[in-house]
Short mmCIF file of C-alpha atoms in Angstrom, two decimals:
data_model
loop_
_atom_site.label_atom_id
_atom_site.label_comp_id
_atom_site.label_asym_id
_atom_site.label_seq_id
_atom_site.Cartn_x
_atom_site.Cartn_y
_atom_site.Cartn_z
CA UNK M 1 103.68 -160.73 33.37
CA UNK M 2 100.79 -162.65 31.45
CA UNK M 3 97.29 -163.20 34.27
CA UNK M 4 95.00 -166.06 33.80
CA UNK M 5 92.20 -163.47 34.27
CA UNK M 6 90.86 -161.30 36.55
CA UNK M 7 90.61 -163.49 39.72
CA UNK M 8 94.25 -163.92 39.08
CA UNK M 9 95.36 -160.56 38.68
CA UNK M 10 93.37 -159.77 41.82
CA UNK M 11 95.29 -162.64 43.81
CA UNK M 12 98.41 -161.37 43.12
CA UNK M 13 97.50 -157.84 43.37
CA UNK M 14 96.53 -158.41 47.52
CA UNK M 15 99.72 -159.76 47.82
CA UNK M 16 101.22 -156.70 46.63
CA UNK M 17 99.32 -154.87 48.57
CA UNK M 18 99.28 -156.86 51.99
CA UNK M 19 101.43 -153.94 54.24
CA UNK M 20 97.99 -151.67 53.52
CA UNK M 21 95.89 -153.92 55.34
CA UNK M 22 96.54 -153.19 58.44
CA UNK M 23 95.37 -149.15 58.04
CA UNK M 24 91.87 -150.49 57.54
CA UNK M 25 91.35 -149.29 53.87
CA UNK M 26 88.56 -149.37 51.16
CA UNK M 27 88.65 -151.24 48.07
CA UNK M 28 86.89 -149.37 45.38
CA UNK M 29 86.73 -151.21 42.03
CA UNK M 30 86.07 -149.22 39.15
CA UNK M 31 83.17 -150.79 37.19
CA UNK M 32 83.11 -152.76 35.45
CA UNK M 33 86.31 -154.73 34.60
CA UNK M 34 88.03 -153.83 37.56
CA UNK M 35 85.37 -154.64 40.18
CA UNK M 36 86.69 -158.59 39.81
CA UNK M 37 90.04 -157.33 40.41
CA UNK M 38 88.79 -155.02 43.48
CA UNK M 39 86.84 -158.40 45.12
CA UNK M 40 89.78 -160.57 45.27
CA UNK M 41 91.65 -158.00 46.26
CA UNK M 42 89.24 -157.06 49.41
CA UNK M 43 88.59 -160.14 50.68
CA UNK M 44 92.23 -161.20 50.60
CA UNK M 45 92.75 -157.56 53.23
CA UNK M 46 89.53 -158.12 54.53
CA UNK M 47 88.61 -154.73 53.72
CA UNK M 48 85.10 -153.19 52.38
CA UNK M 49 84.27 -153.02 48.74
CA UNK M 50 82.56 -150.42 46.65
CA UNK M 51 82.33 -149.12 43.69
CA UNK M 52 83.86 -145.66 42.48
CA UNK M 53 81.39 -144.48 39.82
CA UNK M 54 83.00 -141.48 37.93
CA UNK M 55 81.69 -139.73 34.96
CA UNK M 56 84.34 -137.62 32.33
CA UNK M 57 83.12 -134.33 31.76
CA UNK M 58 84.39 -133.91 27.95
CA UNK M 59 84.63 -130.82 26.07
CA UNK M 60 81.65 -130.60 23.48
CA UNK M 61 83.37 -130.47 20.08
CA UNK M 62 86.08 -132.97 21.45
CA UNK M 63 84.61 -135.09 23.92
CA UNK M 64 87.80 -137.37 24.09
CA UNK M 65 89.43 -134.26 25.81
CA UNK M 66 88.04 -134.21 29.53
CA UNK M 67 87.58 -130.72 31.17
CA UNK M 68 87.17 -132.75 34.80
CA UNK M 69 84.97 -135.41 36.15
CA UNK M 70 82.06 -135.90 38.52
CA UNK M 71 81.60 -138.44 41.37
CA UNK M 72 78.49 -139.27 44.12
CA UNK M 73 77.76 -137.15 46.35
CA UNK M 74 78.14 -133.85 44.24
CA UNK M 75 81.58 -134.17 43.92
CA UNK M 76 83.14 -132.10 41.13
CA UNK M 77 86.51 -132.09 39.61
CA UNK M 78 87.31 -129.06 37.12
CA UNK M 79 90.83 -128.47 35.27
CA UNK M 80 90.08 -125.14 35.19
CA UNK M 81 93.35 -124.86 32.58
CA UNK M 82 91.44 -127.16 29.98
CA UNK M 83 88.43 -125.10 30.66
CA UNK M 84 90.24 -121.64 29.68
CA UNK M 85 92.43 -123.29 26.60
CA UNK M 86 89.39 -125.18 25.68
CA UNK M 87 86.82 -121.88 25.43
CA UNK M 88 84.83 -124.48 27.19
CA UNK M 89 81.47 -122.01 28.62
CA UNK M 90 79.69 -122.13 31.69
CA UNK M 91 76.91 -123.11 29.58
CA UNK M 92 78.77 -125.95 28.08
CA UNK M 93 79.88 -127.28 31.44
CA UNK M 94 76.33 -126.89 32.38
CA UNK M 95 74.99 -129.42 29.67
CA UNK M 96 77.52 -131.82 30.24
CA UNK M 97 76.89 -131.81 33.69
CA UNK M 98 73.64 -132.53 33.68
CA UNK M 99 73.46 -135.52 31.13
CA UNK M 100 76.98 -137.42 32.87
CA UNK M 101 75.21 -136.56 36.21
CA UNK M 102 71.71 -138.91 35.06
CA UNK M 103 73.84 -141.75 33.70
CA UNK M 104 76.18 -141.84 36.47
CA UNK M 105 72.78 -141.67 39.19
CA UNK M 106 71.71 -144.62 36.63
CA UNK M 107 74.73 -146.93 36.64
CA UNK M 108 75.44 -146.26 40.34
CA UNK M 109 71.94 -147.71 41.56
CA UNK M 110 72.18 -150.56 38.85
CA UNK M 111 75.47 -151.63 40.60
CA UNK M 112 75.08 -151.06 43.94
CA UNK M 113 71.11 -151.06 44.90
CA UNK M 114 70.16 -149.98 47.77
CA UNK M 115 73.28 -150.39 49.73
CA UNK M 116 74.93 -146.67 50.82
CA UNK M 117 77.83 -145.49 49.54
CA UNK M 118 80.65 -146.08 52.26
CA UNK M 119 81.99 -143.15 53.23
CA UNK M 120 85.88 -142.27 52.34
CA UNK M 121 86.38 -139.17 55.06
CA UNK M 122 89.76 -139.83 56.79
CA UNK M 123 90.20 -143.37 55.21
CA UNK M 124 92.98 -144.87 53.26
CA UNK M 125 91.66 -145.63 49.67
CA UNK M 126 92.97 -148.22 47.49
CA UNK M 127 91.21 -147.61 43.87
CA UNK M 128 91.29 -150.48 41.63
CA UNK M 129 91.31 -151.43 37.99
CA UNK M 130 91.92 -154.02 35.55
CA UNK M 131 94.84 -152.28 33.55
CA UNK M 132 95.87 -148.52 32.69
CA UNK M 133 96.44 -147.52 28.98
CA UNK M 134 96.01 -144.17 29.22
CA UNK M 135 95.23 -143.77 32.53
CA UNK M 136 92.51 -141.00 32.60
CA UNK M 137 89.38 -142.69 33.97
CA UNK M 138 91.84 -143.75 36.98
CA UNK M 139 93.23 -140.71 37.30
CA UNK M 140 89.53 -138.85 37.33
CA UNK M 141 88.61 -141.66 40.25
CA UNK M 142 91.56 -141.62 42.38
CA UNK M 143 90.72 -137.37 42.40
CA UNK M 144 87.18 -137.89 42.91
CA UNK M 145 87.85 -139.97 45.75
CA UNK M 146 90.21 -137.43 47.13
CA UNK M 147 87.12 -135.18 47.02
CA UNK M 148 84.97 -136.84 48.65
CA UNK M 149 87.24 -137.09 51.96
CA UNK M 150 90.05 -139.50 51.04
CA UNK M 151 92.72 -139.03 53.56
CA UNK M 152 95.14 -141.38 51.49
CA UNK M 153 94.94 -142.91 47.80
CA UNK M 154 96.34 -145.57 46.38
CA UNK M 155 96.07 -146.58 42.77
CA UNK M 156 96.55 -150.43 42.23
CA UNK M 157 96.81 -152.22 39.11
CA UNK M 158 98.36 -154.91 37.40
CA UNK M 159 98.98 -153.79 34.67
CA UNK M 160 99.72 -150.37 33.11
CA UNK M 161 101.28 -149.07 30.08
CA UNK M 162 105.12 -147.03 30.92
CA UNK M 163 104.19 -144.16 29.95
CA UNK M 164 100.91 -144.00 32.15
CA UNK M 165 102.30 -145.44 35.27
CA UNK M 166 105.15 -142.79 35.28
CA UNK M 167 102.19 -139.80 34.80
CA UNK M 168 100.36 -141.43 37.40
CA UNK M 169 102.56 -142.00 39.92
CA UNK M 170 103.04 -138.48 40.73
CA UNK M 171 99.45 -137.81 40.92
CA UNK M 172 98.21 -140.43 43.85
CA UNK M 173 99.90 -141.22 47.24
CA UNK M 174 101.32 -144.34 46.09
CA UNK M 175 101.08 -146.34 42.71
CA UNK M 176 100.94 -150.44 43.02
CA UNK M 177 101.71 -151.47 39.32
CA UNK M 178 103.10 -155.14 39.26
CA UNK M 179 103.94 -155.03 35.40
CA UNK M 180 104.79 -152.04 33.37
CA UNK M 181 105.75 -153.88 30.25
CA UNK M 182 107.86 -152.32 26.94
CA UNK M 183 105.58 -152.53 23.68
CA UNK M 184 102.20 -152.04 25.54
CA UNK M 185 99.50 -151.43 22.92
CA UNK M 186 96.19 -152.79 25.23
CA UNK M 187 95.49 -154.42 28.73
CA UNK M 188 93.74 -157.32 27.39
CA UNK M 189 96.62 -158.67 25.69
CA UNK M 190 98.57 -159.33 29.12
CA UNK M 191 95.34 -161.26 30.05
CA UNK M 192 94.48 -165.00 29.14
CA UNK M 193 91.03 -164.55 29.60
CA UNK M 194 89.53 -160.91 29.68
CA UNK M 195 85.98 -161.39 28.89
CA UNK M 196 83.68 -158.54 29.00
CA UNK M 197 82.07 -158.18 32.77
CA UNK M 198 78.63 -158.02 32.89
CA UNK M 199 76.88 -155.72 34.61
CA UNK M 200 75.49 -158.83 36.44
CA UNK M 201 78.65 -159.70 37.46
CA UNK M 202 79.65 -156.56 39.41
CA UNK M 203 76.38 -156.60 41.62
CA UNK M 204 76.90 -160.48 42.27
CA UNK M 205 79.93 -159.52 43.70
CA UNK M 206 79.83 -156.25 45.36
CA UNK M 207 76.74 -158.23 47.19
CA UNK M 208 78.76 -160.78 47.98
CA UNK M 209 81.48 -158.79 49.28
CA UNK M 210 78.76 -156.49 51.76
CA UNK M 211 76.91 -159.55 52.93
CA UNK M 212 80.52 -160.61 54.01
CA UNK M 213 81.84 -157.63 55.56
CA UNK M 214 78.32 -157.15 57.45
CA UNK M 215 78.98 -160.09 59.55
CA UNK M 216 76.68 -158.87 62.00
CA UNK M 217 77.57 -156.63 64.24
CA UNK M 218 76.45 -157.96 67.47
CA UNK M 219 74.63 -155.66 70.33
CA UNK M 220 76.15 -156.03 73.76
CA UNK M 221 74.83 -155.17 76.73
CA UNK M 222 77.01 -152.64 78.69
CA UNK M 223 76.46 -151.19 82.19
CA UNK M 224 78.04 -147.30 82.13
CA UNK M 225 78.67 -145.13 84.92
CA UNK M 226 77.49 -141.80 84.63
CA UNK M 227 76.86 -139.15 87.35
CA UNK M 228 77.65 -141.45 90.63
CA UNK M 229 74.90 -144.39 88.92
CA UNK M 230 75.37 -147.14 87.10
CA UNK M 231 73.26 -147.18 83.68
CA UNK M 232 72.44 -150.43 81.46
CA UNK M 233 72.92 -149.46 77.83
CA UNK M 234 73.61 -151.28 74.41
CA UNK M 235 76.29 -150.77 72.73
CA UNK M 236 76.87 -151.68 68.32
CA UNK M 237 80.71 -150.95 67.39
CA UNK M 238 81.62 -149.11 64.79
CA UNK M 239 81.67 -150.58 60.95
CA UNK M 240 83.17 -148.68 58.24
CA UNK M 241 81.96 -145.66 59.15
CA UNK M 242 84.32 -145.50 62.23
CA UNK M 243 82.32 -143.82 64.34
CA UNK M 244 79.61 -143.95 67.46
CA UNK M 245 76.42 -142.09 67.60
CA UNK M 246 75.19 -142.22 71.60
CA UNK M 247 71.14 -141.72 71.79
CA UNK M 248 69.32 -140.00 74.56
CA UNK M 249 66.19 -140.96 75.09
CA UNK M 250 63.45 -138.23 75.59
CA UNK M 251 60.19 -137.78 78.27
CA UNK M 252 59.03 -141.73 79.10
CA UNK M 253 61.10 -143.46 77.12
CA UNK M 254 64.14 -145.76 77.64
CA UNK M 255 66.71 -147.94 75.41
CA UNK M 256 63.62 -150.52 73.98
CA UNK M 257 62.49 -146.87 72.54
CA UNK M 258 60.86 -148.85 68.82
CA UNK M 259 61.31 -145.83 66.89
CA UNK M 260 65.22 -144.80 68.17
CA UNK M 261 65.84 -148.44 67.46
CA UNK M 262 64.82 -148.16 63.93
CA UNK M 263 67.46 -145.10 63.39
CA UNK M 264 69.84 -146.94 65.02
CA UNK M 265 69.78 -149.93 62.55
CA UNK M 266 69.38 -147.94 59.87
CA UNK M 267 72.69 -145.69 61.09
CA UNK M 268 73.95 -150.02 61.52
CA UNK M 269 73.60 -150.12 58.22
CA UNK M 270 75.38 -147.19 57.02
CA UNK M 271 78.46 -148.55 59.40
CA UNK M 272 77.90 -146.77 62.27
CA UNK M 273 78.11 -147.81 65.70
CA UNK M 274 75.06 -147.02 68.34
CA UNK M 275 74.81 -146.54 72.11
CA UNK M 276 71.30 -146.42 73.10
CA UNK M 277 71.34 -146.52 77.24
CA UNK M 278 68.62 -145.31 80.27
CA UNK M 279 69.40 -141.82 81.22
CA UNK M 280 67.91 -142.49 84.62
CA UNK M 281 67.30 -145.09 86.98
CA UNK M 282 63.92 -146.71 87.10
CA UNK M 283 63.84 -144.71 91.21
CA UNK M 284 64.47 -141.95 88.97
CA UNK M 285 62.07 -142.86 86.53
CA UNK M 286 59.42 -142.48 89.09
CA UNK M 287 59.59 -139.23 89.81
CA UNK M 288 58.35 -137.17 86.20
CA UNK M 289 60.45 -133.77 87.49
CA UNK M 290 63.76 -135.44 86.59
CA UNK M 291 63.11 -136.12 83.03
CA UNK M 292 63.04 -132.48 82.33
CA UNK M 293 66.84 -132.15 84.42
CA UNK M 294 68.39 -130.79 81.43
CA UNK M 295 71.64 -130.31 83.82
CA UNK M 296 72.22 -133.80 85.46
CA UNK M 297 70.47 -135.56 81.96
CA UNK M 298 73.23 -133.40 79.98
CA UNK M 299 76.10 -134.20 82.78
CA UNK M 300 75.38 -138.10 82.02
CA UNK M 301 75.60 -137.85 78.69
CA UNK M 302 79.16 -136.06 79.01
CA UNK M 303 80.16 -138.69 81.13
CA UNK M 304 78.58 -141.72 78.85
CA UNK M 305 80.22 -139.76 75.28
CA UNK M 306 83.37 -140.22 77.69
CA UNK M 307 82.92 -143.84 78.62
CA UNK M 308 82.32 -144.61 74.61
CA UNK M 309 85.63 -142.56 73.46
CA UNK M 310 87.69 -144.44 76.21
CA UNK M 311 86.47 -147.99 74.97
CA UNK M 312 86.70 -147.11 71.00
CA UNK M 313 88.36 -143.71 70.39
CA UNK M 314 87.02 -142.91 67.05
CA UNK M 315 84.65 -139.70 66.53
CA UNK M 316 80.99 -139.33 68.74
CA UNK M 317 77.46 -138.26 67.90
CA UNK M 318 74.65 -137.83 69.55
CA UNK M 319 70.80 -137.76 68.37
CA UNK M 320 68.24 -136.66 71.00
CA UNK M 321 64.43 -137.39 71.22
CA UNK M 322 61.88 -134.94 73.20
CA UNK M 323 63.79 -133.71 76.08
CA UNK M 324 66.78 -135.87 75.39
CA UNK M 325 67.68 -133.49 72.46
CA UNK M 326 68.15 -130.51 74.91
CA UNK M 327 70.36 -132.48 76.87
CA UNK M 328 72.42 -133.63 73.68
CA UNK M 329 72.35 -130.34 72.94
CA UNK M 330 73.81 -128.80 76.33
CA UNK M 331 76.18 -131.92 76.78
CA UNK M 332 77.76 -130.95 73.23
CA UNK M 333 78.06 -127.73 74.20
CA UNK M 334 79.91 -128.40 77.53
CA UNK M 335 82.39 -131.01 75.45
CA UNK M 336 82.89 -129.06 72.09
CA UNK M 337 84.20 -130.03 69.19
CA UNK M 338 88.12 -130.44 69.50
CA UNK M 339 88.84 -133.16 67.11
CA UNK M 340 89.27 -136.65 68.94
CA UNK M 341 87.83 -135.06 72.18
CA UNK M 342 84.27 -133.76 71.05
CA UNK M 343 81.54 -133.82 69.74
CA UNK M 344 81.08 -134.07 65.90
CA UNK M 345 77.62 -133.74 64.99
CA UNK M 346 74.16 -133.83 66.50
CA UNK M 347 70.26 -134.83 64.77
CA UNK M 348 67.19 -133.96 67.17
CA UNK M 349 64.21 -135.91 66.32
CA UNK M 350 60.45 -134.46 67.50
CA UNK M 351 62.84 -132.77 70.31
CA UNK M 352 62.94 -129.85 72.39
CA UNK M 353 66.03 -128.14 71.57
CA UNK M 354 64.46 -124.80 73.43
CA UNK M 355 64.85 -126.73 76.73
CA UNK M 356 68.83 -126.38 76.06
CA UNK M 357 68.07 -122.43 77.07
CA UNK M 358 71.17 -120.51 76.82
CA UNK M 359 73.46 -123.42 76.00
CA UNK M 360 72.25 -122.89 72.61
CA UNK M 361 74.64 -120.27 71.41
CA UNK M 362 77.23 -122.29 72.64
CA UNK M 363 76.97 -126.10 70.70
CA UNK M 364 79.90 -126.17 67.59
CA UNK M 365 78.34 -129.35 66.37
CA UNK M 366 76.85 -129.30 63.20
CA UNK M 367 72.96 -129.53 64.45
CA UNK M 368 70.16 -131.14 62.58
CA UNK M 369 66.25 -130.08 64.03
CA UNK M 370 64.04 -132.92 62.69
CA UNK M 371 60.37 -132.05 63.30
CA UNK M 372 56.85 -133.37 62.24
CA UNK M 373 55.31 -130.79 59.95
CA UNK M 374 51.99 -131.32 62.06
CA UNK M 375 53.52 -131.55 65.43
CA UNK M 376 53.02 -127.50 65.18
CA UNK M 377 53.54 -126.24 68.76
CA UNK M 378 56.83 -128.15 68.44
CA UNK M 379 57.87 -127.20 65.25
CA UNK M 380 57.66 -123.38 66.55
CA UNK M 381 59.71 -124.16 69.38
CA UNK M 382 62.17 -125.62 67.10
CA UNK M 383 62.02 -122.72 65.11
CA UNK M 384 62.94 -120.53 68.00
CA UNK M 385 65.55 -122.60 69.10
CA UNK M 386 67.29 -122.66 65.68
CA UNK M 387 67.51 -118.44 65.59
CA UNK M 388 69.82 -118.87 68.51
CA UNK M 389 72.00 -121.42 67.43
CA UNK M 390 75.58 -120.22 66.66
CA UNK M 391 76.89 -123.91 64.99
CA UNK M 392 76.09 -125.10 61.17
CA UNK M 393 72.68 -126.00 61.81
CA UNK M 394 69.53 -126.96 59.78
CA UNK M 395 65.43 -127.68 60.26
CA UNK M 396 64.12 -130.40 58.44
CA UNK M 397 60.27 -131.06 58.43
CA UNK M 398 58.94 -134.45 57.53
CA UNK M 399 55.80 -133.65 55.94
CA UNK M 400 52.30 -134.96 57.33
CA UNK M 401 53.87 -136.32 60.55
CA UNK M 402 53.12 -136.04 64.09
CA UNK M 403 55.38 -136.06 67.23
CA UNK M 404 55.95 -139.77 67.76
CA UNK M 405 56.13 -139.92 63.68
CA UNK M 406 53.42 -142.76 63.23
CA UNK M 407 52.98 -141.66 59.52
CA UNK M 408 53.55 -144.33 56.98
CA UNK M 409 57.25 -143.62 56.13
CA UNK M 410 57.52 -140.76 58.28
CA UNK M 411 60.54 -142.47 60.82
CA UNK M 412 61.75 -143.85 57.55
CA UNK M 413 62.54 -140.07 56.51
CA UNK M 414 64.21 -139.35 59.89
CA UNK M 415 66.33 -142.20 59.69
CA UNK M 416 67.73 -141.33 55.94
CA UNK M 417 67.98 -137.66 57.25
CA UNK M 418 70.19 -138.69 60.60
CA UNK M 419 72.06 -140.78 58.17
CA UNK M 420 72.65 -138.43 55.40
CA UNK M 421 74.14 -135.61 58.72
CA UNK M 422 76.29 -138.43 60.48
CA UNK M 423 77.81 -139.41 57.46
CA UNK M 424 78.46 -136.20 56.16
CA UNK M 425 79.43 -134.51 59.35
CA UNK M 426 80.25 -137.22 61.79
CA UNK M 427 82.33 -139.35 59.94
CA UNK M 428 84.26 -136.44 58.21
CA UNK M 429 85.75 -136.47 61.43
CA UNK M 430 87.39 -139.55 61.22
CA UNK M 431 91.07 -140.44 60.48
#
């Protein structure tokens, strides 16, 4: 089977892979020839596209002979067999680490910018290149991205030498090949036109492809019922990430709260749907006693996290402000953490955890304490409330900031940090 070029191969390759489109998968292209391949391929499913940036570890005195590979996000892939036969050292793998680690940081922001990484937990994976010869850069991708959450991977290419397809096949979930052709010496020869791909071309289109699968995701205003009222909120779907993160406001604050809006876009961005809604009434509003009801703020948010799962089951969060963390807190603890039924991972921002009192030693969620380092009185509270915390938990401090975290680039911080726990927690959750 001869390909015009890239585009081609591409076209033909969604075809081929059509019946996956309906599990909602990821197209990761690896970079650079088979990113062209991976775009066609993802906008013909409709699907998101990345890039899978993967970096052989090679043995020193025969660096053609990989002892594993490294991916984002610290992922680590050792053949522990080539390691031994190899008298490969821990120093060794130590040095070779740490100079693939800098040039795969460096090629992964020249390709994709600022844009996050779009996380694989629980997703189907289809992993993409232009052609296999020996297969072992696809190989050290497809495990990479089983590392880094994969819950299905699928190699696709169009074309790949006999002898590699057969080894590879029995190493993914499922092998698209559509040509394995007799007297394969080189994928460019079953190509008309297989120009080198700049590395211009693979951020043209991996930005094409996001600004495309970020239609915007439009707000909509929901009314919830929760603890015998009814409760205007606003709810974002879920994007890639497939999962909801539910806010609770804290002390004097409501849904228009400027700085949970800005973590919510930012969490937007990252794929993740938001429900920011009014814990109380504006009667209730009136009356300053109720916003420190840990009990009936904590019962609405069990009965909103409820409300969200029956309208889009996927996996819930919840981030708390003030005294809306204590109640995220308490409400986790009453749900749990059963998977598909609670809760998988909470971020308190300037909150008041302590106000959770004995609930504490019973949240599961994986907890993140965000705290100004100069909101002090706080930040000892915080402190106190962590030592009786039973769950994976951790206390972050934004240096410099103050409560309402007015600092220059303070919220900024909080936002990455919520982002960096939702993703890693939350949406491990999923699939």
């Amino acid at each position: 089977m001869l390909f015009a070029d890239r585009a081609d191969a591409g076209q033909r390759l969604a075809e081929a892979l059509r019946p996956l489109a309906a599990s909602d998968p990821v197209v990761l292209g690896l970079p650079r020839g088979g990113v062209p391949v991976a775009f066609r391929v993802a906008g013909e499913l409709g699907s998101s596209l990345d890039v899978i940036v993967v970096r052989k570890l090679g043995v020193p005195y025969h660096p053609e002979l990989g002892f594993g590979a490294i991916g984002e996000g610290g992922v680590r892939v050792i053949s522990e067999d080539i390691v031994r036969r190899g008298h490969v050292s821990e120093a060794d793998i130590a040095a070779v680490e740490r100079t693939e680690k800098a040039e795969l940081l460096r090629r992964a922001r020249t390709f994709r910018g600022d844009r996050p990484r779009i996380p694989l937990a629980g997703r189907t994976v289809i992993v993409v290149d232009d052609g296999v010869a020996t297969g072992a850069t696809a190989l050290a991708a497809c495990a990479v991205a089983r590392a880094q959450g994969a819950a299905r991977v699928v190699l696709a290419v169009p074309v790949a030498s006999p002898d590699a397809a057969e080894r590879l096949r029995g190493q993914v979930d499922e092998l698209v090949c559509l040509s394995t052709p007799y007297g394969f010496s080189a994928v460019g020869e079953w190509y008309r036109d297989f120009g080198q791909t700049p590395d211009e071309e693979v951020v043209s289109l991996l930005a094409a492809r996001a600004a495309a699968a970020e239609a915007p995701r439009t707000p909509v205003e929901v009314a919830v019922e929760a603890g015998g009222v009814i409760l205007p909120g606003e709810l974002t779907e879920a994007g890639d990430a497939g999962a909801v993160v539910v806010f609770a406001h804290g002390s004097g604050s409501s849904r228009h709260s400027p700085r949970n809006r800005s973590v919510a876009a930012a969490l937007n961005q990252a794929g993740l749907g938001t429900l920011l809604f009014d814990l109380l009434t504006p009667a209730e509003e009136a009356d300053r006693t109720n916003v420190f009801d840990i009990t009936t703020l904590a019962g609405r948010l069990v009965d909103v996290t409820d409300w969200v799962r029956r309208r889009t089951p996927v996996p819930v969060g919840l981030f708390g402000a003030s005294t809306g963390a204590a109640a995220a807190l308490r409400a986790a603890a009453a749900i749990g953490t059963q998977p598909g039924e609670g809760i998988g991972a909470v971020v308190s921002r300037g909150g008041r955890p302590d106000l959770a009192g004995d609930g504490l030693g019973d949240v599961r969620a994986p907890t993140l304490l965000i705290v100004g380092g100069d909101d002090t009185r706080v930040l000892e509270l915080n402190r106190q409330a962590q030592a009786q915390l039973r769950c994976e938990n951790r206390l972050d401090v934004v240096a410099g900031a103050t409560h309402l975290f007015e600092e220059p680039g303070a919220l900024d911080e909080v936002a990455e940090l919520a982002r960096e726990w939702f993703t890693g927690h939350l949406v491990a959750r999923s699939g």
